[in-house]
Tab-separated table of C-alpha atoms in Angstrom:
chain	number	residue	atom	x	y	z
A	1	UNK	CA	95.470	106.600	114.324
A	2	UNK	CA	98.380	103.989	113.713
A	3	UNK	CA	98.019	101.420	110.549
A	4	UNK	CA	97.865	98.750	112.740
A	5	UNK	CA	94.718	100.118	114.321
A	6	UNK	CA	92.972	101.092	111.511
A	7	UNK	CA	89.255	101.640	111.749
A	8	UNK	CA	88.532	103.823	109.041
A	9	UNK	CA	89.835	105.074	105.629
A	10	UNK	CA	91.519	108.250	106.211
A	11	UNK	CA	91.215	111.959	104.736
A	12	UNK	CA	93.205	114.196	103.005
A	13	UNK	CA	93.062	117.797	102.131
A	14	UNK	CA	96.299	117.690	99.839
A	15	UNK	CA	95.933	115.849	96.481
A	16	UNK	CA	97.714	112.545	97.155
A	17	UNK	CA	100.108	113.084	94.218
A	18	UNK	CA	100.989	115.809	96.112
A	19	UNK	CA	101.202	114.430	99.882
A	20	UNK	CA	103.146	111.729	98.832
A	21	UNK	CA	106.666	112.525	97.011
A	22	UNK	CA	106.755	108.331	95.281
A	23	UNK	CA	103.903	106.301	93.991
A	24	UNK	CA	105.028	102.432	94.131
A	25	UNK	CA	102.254	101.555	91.843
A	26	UNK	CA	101.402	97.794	91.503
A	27	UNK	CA	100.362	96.697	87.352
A	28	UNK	CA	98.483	93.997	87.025
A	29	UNK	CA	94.891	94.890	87.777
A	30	UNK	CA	96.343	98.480	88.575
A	31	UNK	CA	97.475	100.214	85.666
A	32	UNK	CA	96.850	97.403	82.736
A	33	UNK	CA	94.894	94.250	82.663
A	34	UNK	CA	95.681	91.744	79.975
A	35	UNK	CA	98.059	94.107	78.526
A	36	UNK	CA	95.645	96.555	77.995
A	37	UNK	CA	95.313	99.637	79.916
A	38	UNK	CA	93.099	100.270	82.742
A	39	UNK	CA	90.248	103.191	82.176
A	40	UNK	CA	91.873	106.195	83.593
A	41	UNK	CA	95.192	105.242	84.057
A	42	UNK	CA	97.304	106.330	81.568
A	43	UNK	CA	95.518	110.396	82.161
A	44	UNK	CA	95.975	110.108	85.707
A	45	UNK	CA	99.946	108.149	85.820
A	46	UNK	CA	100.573	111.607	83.312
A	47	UNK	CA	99.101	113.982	85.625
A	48	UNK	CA	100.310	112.640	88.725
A	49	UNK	CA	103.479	113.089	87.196
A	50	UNK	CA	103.539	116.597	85.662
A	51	UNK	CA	102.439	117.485	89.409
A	52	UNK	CA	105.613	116.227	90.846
A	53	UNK	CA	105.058	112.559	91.890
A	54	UNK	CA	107.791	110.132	91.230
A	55	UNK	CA	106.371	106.940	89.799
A	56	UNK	CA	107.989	103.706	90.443
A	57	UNK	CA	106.267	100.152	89.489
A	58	UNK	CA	106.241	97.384	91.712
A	59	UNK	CA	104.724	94.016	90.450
A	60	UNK	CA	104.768	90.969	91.781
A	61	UNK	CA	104.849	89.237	88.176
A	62	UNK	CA	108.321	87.934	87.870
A	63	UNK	CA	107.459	87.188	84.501
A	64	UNK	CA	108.924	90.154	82.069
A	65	UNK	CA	112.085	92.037	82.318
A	66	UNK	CA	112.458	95.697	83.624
A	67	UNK	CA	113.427	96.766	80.455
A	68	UNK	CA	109.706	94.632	78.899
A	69	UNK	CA	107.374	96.500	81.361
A	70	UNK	CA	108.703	99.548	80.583
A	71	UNK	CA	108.482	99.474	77.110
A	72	UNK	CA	104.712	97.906	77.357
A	73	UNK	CA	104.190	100.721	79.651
A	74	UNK	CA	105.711	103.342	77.406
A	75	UNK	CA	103.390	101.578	74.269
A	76	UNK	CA	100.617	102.528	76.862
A	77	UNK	CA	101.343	105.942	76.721
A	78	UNK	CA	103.146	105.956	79.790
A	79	UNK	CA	106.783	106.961	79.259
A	80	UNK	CA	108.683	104.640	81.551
A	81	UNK	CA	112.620	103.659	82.018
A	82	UNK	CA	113.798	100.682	83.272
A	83	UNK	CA	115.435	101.885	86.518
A	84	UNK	CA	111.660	102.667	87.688
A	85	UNK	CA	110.136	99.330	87.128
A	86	UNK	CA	110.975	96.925	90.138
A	87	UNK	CA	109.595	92.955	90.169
A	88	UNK	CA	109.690	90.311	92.847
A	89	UNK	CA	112.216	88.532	90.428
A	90	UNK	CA	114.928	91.326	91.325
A	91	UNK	CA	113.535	90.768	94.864
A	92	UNK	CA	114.187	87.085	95.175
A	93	UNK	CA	117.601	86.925	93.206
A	94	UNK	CA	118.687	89.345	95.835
A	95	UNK	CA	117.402	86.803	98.125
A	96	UNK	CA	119.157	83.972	96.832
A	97	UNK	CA	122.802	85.624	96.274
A	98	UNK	CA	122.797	86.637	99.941
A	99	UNK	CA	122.882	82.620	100.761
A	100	UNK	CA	124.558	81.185	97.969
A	101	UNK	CA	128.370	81.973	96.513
A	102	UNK	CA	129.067	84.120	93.260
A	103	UNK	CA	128.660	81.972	89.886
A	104	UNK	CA	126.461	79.218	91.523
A	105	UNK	CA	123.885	77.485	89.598
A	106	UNK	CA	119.656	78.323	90.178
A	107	UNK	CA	117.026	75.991	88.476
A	108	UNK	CA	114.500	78.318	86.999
A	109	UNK	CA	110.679	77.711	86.859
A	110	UNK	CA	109.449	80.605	85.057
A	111	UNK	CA	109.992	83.731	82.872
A	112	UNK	CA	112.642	85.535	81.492
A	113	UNK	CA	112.192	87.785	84.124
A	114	UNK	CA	114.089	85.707	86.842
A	115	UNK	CA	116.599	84.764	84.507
A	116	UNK	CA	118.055	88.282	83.849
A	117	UNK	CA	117.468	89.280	87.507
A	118	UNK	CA	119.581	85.912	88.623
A	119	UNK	CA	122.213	86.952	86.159
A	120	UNK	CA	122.179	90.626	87.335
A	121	UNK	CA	123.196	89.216	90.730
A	122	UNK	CA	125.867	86.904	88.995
A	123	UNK	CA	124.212	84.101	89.591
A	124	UNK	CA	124.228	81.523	86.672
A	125	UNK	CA	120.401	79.871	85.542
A	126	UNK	CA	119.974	76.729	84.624
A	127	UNK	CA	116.712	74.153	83.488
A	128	UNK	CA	117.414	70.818	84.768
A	129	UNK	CA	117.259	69.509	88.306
A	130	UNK	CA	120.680	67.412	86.874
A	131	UNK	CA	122.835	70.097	86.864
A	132	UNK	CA	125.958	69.601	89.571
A	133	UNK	CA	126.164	71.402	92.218
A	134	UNK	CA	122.423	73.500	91.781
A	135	UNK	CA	122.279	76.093	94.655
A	136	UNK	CA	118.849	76.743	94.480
A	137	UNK	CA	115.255	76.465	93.151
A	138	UNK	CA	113.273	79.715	92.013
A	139	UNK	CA	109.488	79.725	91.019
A	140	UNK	CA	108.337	82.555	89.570
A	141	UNK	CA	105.199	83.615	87.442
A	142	UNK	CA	105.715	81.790	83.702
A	143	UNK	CA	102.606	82.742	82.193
A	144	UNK	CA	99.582	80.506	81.174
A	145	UNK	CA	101.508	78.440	79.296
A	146	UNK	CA	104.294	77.223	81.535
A	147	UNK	CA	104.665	73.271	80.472
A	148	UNK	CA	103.174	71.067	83.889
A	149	UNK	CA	106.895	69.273	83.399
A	150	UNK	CA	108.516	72.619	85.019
A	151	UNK	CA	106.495	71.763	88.430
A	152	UNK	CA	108.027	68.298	87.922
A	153	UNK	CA	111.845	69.918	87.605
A	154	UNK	CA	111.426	71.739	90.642
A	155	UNK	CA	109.998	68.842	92.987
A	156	UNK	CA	112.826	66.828	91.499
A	157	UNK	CA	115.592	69.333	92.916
A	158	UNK	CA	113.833	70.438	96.530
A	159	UNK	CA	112.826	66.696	97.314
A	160	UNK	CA	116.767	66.203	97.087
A	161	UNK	CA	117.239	68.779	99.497
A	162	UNK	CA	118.170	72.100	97.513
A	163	UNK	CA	116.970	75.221	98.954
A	164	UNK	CA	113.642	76.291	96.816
A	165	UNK	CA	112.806	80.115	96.362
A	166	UNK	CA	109.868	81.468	95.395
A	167	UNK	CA	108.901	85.067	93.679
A	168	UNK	CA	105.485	85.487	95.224
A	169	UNK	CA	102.863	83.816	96.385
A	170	UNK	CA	99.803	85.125	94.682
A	171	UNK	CA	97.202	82.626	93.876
A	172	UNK	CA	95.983	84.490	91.081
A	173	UNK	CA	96.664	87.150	88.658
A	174	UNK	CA	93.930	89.425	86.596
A	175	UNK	CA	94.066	89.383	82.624
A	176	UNK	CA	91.835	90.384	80.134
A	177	UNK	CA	89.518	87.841	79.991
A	178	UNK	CA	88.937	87.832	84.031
A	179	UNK	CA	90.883	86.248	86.421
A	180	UNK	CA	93.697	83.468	86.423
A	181	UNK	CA	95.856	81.202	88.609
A	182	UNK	CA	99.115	83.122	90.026
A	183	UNK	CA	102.151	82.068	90.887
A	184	UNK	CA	100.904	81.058	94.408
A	185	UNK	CA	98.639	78.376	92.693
A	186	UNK	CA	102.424	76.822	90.843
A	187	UNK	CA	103.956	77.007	94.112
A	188	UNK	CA	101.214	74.801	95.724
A	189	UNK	CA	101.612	72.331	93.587
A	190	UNK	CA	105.463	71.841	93.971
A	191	UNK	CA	104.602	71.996	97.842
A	192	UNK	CA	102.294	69.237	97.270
A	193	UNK	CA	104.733	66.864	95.683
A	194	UNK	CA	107.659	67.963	98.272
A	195	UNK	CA	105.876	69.042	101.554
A	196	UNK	CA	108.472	71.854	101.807
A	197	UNK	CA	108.186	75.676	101.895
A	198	UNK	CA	109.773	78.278	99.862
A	199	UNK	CA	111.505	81.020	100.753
A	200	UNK	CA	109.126	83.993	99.559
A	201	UNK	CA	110.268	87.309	98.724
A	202	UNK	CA	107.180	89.009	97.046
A	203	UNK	CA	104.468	91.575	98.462
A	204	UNK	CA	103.686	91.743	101.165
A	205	UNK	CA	106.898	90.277	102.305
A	206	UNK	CA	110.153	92.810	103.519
A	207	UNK	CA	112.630	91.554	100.723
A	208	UNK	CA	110.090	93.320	98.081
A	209	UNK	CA	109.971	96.445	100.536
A	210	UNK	CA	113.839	96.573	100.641
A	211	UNK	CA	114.069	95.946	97.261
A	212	UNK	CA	111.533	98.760	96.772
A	213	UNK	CA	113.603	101.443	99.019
A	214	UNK	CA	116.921	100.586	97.734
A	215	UNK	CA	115.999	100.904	94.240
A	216	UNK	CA	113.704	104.004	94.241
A	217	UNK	CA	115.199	106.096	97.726
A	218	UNK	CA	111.259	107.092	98.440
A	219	UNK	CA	111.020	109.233	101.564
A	220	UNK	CA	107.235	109.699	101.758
A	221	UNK	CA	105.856	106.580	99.871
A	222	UNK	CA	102.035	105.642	98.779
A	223	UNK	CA	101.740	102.244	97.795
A	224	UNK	CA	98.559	101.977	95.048
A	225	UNK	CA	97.577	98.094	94.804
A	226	UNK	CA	94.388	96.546	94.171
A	227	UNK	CA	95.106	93.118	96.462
A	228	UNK	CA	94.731	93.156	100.148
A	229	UNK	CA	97.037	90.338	100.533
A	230	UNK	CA	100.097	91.553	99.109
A	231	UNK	CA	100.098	95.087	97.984
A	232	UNK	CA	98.010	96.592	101.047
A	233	UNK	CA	99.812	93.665	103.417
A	234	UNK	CA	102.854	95.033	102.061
A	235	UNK	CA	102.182	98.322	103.300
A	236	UNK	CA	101.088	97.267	106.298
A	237	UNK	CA	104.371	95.680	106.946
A	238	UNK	CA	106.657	98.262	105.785
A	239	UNK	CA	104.481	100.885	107.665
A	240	UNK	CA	103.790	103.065	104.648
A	241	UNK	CA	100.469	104.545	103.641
A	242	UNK	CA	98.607	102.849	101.087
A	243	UNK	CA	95.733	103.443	98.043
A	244	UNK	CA	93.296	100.593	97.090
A	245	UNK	CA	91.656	101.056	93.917
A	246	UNK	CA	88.881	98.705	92.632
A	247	UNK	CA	90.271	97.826	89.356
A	248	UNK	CA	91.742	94.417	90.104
A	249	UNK	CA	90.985	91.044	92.177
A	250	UNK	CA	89.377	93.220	95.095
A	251	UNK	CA	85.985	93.380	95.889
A	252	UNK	CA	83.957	95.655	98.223
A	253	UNK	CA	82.624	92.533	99.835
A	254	UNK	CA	86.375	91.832	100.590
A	255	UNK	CA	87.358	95.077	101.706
A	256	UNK	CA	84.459	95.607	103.999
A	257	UNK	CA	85.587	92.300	105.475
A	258	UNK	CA	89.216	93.097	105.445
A	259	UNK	CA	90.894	92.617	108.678
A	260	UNK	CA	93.613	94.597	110.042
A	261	UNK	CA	96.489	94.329	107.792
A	262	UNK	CA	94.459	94.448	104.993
A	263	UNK	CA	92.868	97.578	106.088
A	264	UNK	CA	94.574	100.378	103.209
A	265	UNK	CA	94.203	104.095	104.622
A	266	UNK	CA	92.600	104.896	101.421
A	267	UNK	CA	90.014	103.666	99.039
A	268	UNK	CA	89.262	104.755	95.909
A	269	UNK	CA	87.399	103.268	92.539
A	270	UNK	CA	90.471	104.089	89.794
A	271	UNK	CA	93.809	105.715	89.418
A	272	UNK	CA	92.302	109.222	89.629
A	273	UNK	CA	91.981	109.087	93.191
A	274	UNK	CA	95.680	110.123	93.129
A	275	UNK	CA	94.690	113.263	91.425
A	276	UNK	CA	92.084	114.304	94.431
A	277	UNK	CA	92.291	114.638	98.442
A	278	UNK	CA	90.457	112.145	100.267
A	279	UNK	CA	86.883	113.432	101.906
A	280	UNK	CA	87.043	112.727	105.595
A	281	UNK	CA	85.033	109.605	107.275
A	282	UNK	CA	82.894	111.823	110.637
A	283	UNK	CA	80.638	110.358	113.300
A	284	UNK	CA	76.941	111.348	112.449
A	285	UNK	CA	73.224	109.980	113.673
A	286	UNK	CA	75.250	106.869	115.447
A	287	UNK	CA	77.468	106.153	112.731
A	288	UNK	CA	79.810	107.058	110.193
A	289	UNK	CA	79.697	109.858	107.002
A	290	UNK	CA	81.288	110.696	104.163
A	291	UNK	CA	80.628	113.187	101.636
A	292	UNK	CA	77.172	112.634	101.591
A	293	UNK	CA	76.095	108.866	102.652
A	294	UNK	CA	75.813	107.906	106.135
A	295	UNK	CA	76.956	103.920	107.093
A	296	UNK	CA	75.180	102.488	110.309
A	297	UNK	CA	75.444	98.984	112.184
A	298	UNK	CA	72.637	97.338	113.138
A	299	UNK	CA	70.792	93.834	113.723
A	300	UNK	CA	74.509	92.379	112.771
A	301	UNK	CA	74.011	94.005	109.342
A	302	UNK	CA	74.916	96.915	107.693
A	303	UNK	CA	73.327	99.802	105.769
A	304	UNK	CA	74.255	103.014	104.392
A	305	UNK	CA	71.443	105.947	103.166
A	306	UNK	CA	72.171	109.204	101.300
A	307	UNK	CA	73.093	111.938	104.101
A	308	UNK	CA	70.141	114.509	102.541
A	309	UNK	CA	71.263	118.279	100.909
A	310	UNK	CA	70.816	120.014	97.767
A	311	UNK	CA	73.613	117.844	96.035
A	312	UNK	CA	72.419	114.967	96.116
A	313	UNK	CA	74.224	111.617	97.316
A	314	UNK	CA	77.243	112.085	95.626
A	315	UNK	CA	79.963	109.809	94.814
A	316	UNK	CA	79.014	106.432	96.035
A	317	UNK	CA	82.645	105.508	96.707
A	318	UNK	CA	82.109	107.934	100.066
A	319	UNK	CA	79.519	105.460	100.757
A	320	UNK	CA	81.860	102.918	100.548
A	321	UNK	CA	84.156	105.145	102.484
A	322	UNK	CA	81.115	105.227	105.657
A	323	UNK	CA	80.571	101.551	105.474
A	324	UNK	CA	84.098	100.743	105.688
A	325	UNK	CA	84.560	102.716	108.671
A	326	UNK	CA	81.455	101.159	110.407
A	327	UNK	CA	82.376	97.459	109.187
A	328	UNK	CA	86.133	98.051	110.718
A	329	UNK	CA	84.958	99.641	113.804
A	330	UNK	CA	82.666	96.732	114.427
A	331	UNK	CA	85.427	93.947	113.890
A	332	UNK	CA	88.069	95.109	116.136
A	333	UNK	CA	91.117	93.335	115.271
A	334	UNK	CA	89.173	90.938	113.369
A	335	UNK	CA	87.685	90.871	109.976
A	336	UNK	CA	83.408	91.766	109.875
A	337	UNK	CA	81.692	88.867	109.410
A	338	UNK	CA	77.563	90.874	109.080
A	339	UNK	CA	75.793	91.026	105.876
A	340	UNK	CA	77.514	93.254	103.385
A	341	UNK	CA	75.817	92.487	100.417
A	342	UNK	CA	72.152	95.018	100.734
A	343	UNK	CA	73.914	98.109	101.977
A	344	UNK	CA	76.712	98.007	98.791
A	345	UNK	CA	73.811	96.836	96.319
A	346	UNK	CA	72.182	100.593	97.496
A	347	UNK	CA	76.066	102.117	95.947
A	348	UNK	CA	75.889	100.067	92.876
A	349	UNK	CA	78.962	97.707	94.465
């Protein structure tokens, strides 16, 4: 089965820490939330590793600096370097000095993040639209307390006519206290005021794949996300394998509904699904099983029952597993659009 006809999660007898030689693990919603970590993270990050899995973090907040995530991450308990932390802001800077000469001047909306990465590629930031000669606008995640006057900067500059990057397009990022605006909701608002459309370079776009490969060399990548539209996209589109876990801004409603490139190959509830294989999704009694739940379609709905033997149901992510396969098989190269909600109420989703 190809990615790009996905119509089921896949299985695997290997551990996938140890079918997979480089996790590009996303972070927000993924390993820490709010700064905080994520239940089961920081055990499973250290086992993957001691089993041989290179770890590599790819986030799509431009905010922080390499060298800030990894120390957060190391704080965590997860001892981290630099070199393995990649952001969209190293993504798009590369972008940028590939269409603009050495030394030129970028207007900056956002962190320190995408200043250090524009300077890494000798480019030179700057914070007004008055500068001479700006090259470029970049937009990148600022935090929740980015002044509204930065939005104003940037229409200034691209409604003149200067070329206007943008990090990533996520409308919304998870925290502590539940979930915010991204950096997709900043961009909309400088599209508003100019009509014009950024350059991206973010998941699930290639410059953040090439960015990715150059800086890591993976050979037999998983990508671990917990957004359809830019970490599981993102696999899609480089045509690597992918985990979902259910940590961060997606749902089971969502995923059941995903459609094609959103579909990851596997699914799992946490970070310790890299620790385990991945039970196998077989047709049974007109639909789909895994481990011990059965998913069937019908009346436009779905529903899912426990398969029957001595253990019991199981783990109700194989339920999840079943339905996914049914909803996918049903939508074709579409997303499901049947009633979701009953059969994942019956798995505690």
């Amino acid at each position: 089965m190809t990615r790009q006809s996905r119509t089921s999660p896949a299985g695997s007898e290997r551990s996938l820490h140890q079918a997979y030689d480089t996790a590009l693990m996303d972070l927000d919603g993924v390993v820490y939330a709010g700064g905080n970590a994520i239940a089961h993270a920081v055990e499973s990050l250290a086992a993957a590793r001691e089993g041989g899995m290179h770890l590599a973090y790819v986030t799509n907040n431009a905010l922080r600096t390499p060298d800030a995530v990894a120390e957060h991450l190391t704080e965590l308990g997860i001892p981290t370097e630099a070199g393995e932390v990649i952001t969209s802001a190293q993504a798009v800077a590369r972008l940028i000095a590939e269409q603009v000469e050495p030394g030129s001047k970028v207007l900056v909306i956002g962190g320190e993040g995408l200043r250090v990465a524009l300077r890494e590629r000798g480019l030179v930031p700057v914070e007004s639209a008055d500068e001479e000669d700006l090259a470029a606008v970049v937009q990148g995640y600022g935090g929740p307390d980015l002044p509204w006057g930065r939005f104003a900067e940037a229409a200034y500059a691209v409604n003149r006519g200067v070329p206007w990057f943008a990090s990533n397009t996520d409308l919304t990022i998870p925290g502590a206290r539940g979930i915010g605006p991204g950096n997709g909701a900043a961009v909309e608002v400088v599209r508003i005021a100019t009509g014009a459309e950024p350059q991206v370079a973010g998941k699930p776009l290639p410059p953040m794949h090439r960015e990715t490969v150059l800086r890591t060399g993976a050979e037999r990548p998983l990508v671990v996300g917990d957004r359809l539209d830019s970490d599981i996209e993102g696999a899609f589109n480089g045509d690597v394998d992918s985990l979902l876990v259910l940590t961060g801004v997606t749902d089971a409603v969502q995923l059941l509904r995903a459609e094609p490139r959103h579909r990851p190959t596997y699914v799992d509830r946490d970070l310790r699904g890299l620790l385990t294989g991945q039970p196998e999704v077989v047709e049974h009694a007109g639909g789909r099983r895994c481990g011990g739940w059965t998913a069937v379609h019908a009346d436009g709905r779905l529903d899912v029952e426990p398969t029957g033997g001595a253990g019991g149901p199981g783990d109700p992510v194989d339920g999840l597993r079943a339905l996914c396969a049914v909803a996918w098989s049903q939508a074709g190269d579409g997303a499901y659009a049947g009633d979701v909600e009953k059969a994942l109420a019956k798995l505690g989703f």
